[in-house]
CSV table of C-alpha atoms and ligand atoms in Angstrom, one decimal:
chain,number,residue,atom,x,y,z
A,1197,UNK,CA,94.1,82.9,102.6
A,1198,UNK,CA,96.4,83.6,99.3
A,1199,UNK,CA,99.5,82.2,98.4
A,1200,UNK,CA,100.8,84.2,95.9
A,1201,UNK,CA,104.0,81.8,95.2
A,1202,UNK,CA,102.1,79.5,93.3
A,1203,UNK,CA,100.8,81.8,90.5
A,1204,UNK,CA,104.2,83.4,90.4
A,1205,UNK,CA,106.0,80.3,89.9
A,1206,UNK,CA,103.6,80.1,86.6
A,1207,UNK,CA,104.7,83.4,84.9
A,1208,UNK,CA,108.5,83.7,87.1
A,1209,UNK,CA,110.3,84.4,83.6
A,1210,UNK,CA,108.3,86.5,82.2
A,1211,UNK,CA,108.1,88.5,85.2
A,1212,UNK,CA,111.7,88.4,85.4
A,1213,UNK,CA,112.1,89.4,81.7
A,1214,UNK,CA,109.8,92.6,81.7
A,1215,UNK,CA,111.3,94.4,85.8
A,1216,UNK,CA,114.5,93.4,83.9
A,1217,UNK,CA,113.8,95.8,80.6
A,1218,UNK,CA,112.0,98.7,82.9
A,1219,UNK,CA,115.5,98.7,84.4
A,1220,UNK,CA,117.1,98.5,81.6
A,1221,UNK,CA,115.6,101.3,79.9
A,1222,UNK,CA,115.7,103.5,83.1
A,1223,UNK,CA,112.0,104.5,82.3
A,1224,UNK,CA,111.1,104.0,85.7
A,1225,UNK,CA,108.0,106.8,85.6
A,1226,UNK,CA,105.0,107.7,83.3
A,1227,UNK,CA,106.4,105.2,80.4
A,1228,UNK,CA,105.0,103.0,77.9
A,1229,UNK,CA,104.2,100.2,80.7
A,1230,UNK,CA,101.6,102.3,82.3
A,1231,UNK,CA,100.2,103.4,79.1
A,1232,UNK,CA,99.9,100.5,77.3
A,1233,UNK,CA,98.1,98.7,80.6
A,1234,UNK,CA,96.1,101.8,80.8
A,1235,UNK,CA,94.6,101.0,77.1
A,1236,UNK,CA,94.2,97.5,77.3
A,1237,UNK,CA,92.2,97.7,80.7
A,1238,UNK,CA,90.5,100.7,79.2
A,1239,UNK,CA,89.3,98.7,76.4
A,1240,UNK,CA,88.7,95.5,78.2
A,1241,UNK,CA,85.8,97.3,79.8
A,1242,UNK,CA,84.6,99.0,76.9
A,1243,UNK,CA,85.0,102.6,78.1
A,1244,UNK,CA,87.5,105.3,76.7
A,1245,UNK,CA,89.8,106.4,79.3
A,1246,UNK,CA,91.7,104.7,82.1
A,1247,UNK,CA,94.3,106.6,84.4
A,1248,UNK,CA,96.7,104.7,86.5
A,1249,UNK,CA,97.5,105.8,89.6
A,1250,UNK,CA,99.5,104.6,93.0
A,1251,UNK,CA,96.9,102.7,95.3
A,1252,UNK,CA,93.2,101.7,94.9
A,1253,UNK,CA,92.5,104.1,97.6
A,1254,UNK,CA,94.1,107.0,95.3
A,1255,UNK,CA,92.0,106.1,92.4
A,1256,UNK,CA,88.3,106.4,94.9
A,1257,UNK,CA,90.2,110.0,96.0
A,1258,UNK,CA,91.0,111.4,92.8
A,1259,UNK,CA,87.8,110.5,91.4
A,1260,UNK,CA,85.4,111.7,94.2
A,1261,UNK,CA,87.7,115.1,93.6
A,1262,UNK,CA,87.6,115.2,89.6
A,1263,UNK,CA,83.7,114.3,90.4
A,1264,UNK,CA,83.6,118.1,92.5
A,1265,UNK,CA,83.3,116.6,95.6
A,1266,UNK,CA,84.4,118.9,98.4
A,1267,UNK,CA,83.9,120.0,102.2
A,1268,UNK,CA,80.3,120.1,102.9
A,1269,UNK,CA,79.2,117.7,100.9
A,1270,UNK,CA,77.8,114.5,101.2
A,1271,UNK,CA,78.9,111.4,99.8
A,1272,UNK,CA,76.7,108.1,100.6
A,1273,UNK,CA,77.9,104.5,100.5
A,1274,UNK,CA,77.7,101.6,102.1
A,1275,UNK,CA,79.4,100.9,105.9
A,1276,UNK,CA,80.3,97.2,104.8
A,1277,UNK,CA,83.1,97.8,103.1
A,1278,UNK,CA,87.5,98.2,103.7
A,1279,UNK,CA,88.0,101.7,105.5
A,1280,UNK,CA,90.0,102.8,102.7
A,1281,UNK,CA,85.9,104.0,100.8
A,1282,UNK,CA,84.6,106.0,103.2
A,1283,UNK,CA,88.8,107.5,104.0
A,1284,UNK,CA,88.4,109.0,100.5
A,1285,UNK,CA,85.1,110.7,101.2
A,1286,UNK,CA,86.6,112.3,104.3
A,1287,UNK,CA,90.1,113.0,102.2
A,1288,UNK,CA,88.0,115.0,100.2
A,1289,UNK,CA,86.3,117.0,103.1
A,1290,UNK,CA,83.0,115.6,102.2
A,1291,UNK,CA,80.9,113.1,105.0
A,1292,UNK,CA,80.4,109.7,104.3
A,1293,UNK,CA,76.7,108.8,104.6
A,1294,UNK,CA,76.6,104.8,105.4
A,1295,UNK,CA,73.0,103.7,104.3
A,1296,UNK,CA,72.3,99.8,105.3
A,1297,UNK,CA,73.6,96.9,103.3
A,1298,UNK,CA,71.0,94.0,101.7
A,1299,UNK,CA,71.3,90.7,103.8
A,1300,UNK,CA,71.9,88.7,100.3
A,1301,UNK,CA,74.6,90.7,97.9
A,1302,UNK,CA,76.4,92.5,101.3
A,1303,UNK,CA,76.2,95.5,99.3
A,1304,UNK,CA,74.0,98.9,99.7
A,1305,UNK,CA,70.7,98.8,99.5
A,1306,UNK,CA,69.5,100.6,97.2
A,1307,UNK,CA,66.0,100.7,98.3
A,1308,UNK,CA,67.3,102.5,101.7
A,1309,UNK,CA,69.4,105.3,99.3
A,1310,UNK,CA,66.7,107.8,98.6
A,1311,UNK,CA,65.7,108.3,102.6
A,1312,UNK,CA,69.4,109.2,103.1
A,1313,UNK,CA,69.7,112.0,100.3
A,1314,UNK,CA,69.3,115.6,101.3
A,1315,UNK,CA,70.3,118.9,99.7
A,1316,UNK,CA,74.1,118.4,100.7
A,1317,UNK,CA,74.0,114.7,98.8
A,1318,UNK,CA,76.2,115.1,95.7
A,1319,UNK,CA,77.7,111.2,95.1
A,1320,UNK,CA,76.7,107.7,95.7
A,1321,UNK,CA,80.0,105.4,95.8
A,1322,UNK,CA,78.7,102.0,95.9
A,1323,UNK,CA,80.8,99.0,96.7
A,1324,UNK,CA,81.2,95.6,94.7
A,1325,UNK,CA,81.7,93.6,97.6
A,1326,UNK,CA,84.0,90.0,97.9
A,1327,UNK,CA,83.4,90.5,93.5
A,1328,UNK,CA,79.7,90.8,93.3
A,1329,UNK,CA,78.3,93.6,91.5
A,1330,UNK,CA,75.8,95.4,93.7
A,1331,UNK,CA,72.2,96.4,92.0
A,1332,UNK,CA,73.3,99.2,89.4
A,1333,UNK,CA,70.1,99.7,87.6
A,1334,UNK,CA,67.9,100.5,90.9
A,1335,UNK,CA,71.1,102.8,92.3
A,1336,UNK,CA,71.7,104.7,88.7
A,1337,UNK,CA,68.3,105.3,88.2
A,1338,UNK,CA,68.7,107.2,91.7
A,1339,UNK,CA,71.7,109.0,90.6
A,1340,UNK,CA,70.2,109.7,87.8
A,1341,UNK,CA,66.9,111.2,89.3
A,1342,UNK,CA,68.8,113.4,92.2
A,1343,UNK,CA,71.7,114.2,90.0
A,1344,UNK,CA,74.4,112.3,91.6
A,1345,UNK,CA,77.7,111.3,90.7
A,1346,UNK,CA,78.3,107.9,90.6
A,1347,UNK,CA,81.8,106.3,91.7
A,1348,UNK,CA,82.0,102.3,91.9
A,1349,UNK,CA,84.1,100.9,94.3
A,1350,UNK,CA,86.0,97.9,92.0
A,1351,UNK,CA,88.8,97.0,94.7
A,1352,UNK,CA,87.2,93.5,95.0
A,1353,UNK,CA,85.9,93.1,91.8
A,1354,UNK,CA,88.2,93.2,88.4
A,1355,UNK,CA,86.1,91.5,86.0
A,1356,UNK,CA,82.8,91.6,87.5
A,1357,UNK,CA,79.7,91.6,85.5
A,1358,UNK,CA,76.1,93.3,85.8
A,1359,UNK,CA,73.9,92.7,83.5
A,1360,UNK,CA,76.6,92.3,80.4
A,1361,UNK,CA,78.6,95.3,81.8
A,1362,UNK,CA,81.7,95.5,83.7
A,1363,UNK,CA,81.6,96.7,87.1
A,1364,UNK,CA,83.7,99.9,86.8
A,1365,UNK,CA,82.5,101.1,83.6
A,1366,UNK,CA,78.7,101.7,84.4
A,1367,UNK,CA,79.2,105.0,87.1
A,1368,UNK,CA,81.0,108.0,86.1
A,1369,UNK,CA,83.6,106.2,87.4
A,1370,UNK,CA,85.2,103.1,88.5
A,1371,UNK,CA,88.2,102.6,90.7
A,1372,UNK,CA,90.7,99.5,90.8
A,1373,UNK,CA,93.1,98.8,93.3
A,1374,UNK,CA,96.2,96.7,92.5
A,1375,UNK,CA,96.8,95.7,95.7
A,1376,UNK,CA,99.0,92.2,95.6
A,1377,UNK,CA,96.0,89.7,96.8
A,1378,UNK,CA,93.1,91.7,94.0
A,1379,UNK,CA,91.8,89.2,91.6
A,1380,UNK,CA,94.2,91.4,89.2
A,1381,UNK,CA,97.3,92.5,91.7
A,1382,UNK,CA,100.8,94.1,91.2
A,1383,UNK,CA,103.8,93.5,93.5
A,1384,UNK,CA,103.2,96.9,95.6
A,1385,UNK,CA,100.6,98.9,95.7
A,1386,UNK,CA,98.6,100.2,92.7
A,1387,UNK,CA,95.4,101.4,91.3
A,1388,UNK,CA,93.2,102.7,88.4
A,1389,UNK,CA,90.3,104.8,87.5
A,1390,UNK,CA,88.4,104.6,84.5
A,1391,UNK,CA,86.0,106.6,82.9
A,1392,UNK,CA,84.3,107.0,79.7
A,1393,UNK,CA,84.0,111.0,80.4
A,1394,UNK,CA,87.2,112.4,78.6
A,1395,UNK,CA,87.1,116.1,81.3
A,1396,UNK,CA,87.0,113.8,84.1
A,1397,UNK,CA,89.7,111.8,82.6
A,1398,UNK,CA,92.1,114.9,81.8
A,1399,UNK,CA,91.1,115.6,85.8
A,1400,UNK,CA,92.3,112.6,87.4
A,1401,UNK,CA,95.2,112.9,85.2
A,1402,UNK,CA,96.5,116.2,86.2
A,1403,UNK,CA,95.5,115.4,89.6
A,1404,UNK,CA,97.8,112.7,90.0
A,1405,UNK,CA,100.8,114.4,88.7
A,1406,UNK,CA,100.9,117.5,90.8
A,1407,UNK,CA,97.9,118.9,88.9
A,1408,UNK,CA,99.8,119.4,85.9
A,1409,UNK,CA,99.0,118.6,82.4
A,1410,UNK,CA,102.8,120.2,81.2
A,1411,UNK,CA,106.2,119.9,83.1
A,1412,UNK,CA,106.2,122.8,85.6
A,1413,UNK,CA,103.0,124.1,85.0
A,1414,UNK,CA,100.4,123.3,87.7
A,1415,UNK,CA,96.9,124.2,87.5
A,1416,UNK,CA,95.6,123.1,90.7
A,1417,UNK,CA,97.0,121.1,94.0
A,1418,UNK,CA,97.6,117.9,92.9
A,1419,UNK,CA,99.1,114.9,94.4
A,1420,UNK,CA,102.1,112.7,93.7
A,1421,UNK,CA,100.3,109.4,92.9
A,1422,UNK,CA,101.2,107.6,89.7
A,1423,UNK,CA,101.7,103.7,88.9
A,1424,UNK,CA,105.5,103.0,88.9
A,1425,UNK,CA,106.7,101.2,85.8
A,1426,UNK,CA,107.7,98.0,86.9
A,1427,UNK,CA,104.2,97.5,88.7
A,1428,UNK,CA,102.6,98.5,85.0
A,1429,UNK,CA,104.7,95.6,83.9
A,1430,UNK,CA,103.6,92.8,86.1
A,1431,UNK,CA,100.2,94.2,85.7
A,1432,UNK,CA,100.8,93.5,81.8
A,1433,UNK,CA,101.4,90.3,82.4
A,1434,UNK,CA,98.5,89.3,85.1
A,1435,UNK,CA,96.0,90.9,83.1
A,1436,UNK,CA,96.5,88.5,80.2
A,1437,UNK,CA,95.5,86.0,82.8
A,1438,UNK,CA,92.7,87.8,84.6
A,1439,UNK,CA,89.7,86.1,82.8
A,1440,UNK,CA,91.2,82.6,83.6
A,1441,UNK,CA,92.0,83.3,87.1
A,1442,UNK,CA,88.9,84.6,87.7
A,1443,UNK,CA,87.2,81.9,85.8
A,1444,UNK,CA,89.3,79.2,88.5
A,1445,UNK,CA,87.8,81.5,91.2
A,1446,UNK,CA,84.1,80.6,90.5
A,1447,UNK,CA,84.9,77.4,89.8
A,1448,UNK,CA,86.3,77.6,93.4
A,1449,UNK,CA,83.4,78.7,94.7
A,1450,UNK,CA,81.3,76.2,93.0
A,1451,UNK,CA,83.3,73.3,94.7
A,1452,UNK,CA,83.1,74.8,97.9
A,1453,UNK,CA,79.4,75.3,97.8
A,1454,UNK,CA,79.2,71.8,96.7
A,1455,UNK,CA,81.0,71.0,100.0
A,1456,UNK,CA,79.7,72.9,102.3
A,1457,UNK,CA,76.0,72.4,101.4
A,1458,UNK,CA,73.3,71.1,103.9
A,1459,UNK,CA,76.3,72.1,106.3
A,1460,UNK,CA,74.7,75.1,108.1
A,1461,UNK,CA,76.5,77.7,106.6
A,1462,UNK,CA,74.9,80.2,104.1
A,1463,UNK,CA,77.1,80.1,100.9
A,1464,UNK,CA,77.7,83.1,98.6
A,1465,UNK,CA,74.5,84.1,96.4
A,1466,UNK,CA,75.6,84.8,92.8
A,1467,UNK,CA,72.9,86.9,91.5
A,1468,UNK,CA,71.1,86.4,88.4
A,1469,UNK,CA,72.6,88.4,85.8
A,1470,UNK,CA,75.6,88.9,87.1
A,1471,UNK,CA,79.2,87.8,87.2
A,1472,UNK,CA,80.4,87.0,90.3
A,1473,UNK,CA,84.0,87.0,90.4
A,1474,UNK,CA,84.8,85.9,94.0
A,1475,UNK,CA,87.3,88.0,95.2
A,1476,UNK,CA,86.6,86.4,98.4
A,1477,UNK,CA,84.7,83.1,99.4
A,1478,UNK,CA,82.4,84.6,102.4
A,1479,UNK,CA,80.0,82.5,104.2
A,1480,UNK,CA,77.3,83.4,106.9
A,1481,UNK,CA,77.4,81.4,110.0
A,1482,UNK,CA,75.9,81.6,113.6
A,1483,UNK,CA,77.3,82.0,116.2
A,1484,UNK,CA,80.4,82.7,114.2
A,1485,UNK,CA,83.4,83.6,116.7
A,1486,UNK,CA,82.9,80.3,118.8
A,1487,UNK,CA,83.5,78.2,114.8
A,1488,UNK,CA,86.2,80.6,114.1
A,1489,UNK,CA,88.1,79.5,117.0
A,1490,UNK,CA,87.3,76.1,116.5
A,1491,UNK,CA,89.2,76.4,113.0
A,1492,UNK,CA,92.2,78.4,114.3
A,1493,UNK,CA,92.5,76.2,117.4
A,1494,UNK,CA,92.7,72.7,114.6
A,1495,UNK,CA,95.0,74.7,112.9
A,1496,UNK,CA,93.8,73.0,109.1
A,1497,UNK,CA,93.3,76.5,107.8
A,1498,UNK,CA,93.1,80.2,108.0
A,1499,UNK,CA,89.7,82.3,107.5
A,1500,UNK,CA,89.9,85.6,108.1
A,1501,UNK,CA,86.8,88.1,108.7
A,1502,UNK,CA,86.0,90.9,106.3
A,1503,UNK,CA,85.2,92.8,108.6
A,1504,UNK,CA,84.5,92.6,112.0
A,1505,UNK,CA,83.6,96.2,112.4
A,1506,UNK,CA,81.4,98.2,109.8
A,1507,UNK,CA,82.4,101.8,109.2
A,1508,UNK,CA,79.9,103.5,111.2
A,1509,UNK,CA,81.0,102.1,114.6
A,1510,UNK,CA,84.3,102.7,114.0
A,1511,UNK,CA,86.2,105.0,116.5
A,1512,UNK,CA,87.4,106.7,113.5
A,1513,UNK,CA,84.3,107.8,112.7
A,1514,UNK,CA,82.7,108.1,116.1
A,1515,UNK,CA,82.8,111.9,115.3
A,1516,UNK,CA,79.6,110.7,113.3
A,1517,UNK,CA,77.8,109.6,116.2
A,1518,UNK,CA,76.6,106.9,114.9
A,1519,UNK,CA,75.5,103.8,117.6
A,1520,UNK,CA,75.1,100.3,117.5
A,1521,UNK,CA,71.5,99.5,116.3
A,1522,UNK,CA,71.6,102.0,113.6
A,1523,UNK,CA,72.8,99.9,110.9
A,1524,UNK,CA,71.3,96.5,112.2
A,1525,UNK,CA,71.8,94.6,108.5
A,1526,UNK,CA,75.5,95.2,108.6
A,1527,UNK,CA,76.1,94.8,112.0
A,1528,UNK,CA,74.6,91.3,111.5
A,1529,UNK,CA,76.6,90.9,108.7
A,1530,UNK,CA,80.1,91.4,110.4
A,1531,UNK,CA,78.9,89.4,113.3
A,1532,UNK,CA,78.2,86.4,111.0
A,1533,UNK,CA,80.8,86.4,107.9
A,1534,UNK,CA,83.4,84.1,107.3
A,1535,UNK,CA,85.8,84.2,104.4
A,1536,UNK,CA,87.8,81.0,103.7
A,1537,UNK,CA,90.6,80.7,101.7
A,1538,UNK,CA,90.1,82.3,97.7
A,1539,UNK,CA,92.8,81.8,94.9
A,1540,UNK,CA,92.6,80.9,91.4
A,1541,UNK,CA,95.0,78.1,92.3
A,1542,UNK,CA,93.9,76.5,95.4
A,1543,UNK,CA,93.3,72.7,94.2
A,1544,UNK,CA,90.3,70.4,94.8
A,1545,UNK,CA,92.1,68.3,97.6
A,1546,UNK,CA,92.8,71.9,99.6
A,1547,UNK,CA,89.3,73.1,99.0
A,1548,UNK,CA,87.7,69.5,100.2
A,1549,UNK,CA,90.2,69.7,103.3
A,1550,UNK,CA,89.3,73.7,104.1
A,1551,UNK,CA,85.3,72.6,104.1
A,1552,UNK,CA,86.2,69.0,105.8
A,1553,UNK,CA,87.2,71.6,108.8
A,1554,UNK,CA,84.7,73.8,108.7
A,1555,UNK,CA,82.3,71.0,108.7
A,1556,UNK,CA,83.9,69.7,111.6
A,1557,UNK,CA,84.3,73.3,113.6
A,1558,UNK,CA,80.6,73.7,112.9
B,2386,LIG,C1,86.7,97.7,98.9
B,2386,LIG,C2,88.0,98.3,98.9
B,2386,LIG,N1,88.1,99.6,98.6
B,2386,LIG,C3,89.3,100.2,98.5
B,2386,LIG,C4,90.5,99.5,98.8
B,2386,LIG,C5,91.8,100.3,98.8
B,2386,LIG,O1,92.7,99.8,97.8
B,2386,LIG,P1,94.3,100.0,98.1
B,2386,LIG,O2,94.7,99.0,99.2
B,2386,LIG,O3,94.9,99.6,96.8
B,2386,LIG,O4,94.5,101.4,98.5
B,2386,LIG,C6,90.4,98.2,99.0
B,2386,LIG,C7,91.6,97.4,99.2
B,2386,LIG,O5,92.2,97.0,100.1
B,2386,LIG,C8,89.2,97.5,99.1
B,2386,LIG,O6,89.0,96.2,99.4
């Protein structure tokens, strides 16, 4: 779905170079790396403050608990989505509140928030699903009417524009995740919040280093989850990059629409006034499972399906009681996806063989 080699093969010394100097200078924690990635992604999204911390799901949990999230509350978001954005809500004590996707974007829709908000509602954390922003203005103007804090999802969508604004920096916050395969990845595990509200800021900041803003003084519980320096590193170096990897991905996508059209599949929408930036290629198709094993039994490709099971029928969250039904949009959805492969440096030939068998499975 990824190969990773290839884009590290383009920037191998320079990789080498900087994990060489962390080592050297035996900075291995809280160092110049970290801060200096910390500005330059602050600024690329125009917003003040960025905090770097160990994992994408760190950044959603720290946030939800700088926002004041806590036991008894409610936290609504979208059950279409990796477990790890409804894991923070529960981390925090709070109940995630799935509310049903739109059939188009994959993402929440937001004309289905408002009948799920009740007096215990205190955050909507809405997700930027495969890169594609989901409807800000309709879901702020929400938050913004019931007084709700507003935590975007970014995992999937470094870069991402809505209406002239990056995806991240129009909630109170927004949360990154590092992970090696993100459109902007480490070589472990890593993630980021950003904010342009400095208290939240100083929160997520404490709470990521034991709740403490000076050496041996702690405030509050806190956790143990900051951004290592040699991942701060690599991430200096990939970030240079992101725009042109991400500008390879939608030309991806373009040539696989091209493909795949009058095929039977549904390709990706890219919705006006936004930026798309195709974390993953996803397409609908019936009867799904039966093409699926078409492809894995010709053995051309991989696809993989994000995901098979929404949140709400998980047995993690059966405690919800929560039935099949309920959610009909995104049950459809994970009944019907199809992600192919997605990399900035998959060529035209690999594209034009991946939809060749997909043509052919279909
Ligand atoms: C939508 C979404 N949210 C959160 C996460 C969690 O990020 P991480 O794996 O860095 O903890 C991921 C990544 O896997 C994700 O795709």
């Amino acid at each position: 779905m990824v190969d990773l080699k290839v884009q590290y093969e383009t920037i191998q010394q320079e990789v080498s170079d900087a994990v060489l100097g962390v080592m050297a200078s035996a900075h291995f924690i809280l160092g110049p790396h970290g801060k200096a990635l910390e500005d330059a992604v602050a600024a690329y999204h125009g917003v003040k403050h960025a905090v770097a911390v160990a994992s994408g799901t760190d950044a959603l949990h720290l946030a939800l608990l700088a926002a004041g999230i806590k036991r008894g509350d409610e936290v609504i978001t979208t059950p279409f989505t990796f477990i790890a954005t409804a894991e923070a809500i529960s981390y925090t004590g709070a109940v995630p509140v799935f509310v049903d996707i739109d059939p188009v974007t994959f993402n929440i829709d937001v004309n289905k928030i408002e009948a799920a908000i009740t007096k215990k509602t205190r955050a909507i954390v809405p997700v930027h699903l495969y890169g594609q922003p989901a409807d800000m203005d309709g879901l702020m103007a929400l938050a913004k009417k019931h007084g709700l804090r507003v935590v975007e999802d970014c995992a999937q969508s470094f870069g991402a524009e809505y209406k002239g604004r990056k995806t991240g920096a129009i909630g109170d916050m927004g949360c990154f995740s590092f992970f090696p395969s993100k459109n902007l990845g480490c070589y472990g595990d890593g993630g980021m919040v950003i904010t342009g509200d400095a208290g939240l800021a100083e929160h997520v900041l404490s709470l990521r280093n034991h709740g403490s803003h000076v050496r041996y003084y702690h405030d509050e519980i806190g956790f143990n989850s900051r951004l290592d320096e040699i991942q701060a590193a690599v991430l200096r170096i990939k970030f240079k990059h992101v725009d042109e990897y991400n500008e390879k991905r939608g030309k991806n996508a373009r040539l696989y629409n091209d493909h795949l059209s009058g095929s039977g599949v549904r390709a990706p929408s890219e919705q006006r006034g936004t930026r798309h930036v195709f974390h993953q290629y996803t397409v609908r198709v019936n009867d799904r499972d039966a093409v699926k094993k078409r492809l894995d039994d010709a053995k051309v490709t991989s696809s993989m399906i994000y995901y098979p099971v929404p949140l709400h029928l998980q047995a993690a969250y059966k405690d919800l009681g929560m039935t099949a039904g309920s959610l009909p949009v995104a049950e459809r959805a994970a009944r019907e996806v199809l992600s192919l492969p997605m990399y900035p440096e998959l060529t035209e030939n690999q594209i034009a063989t991946v939809a060749g068998a997909v043509k052919k499975a279909l």
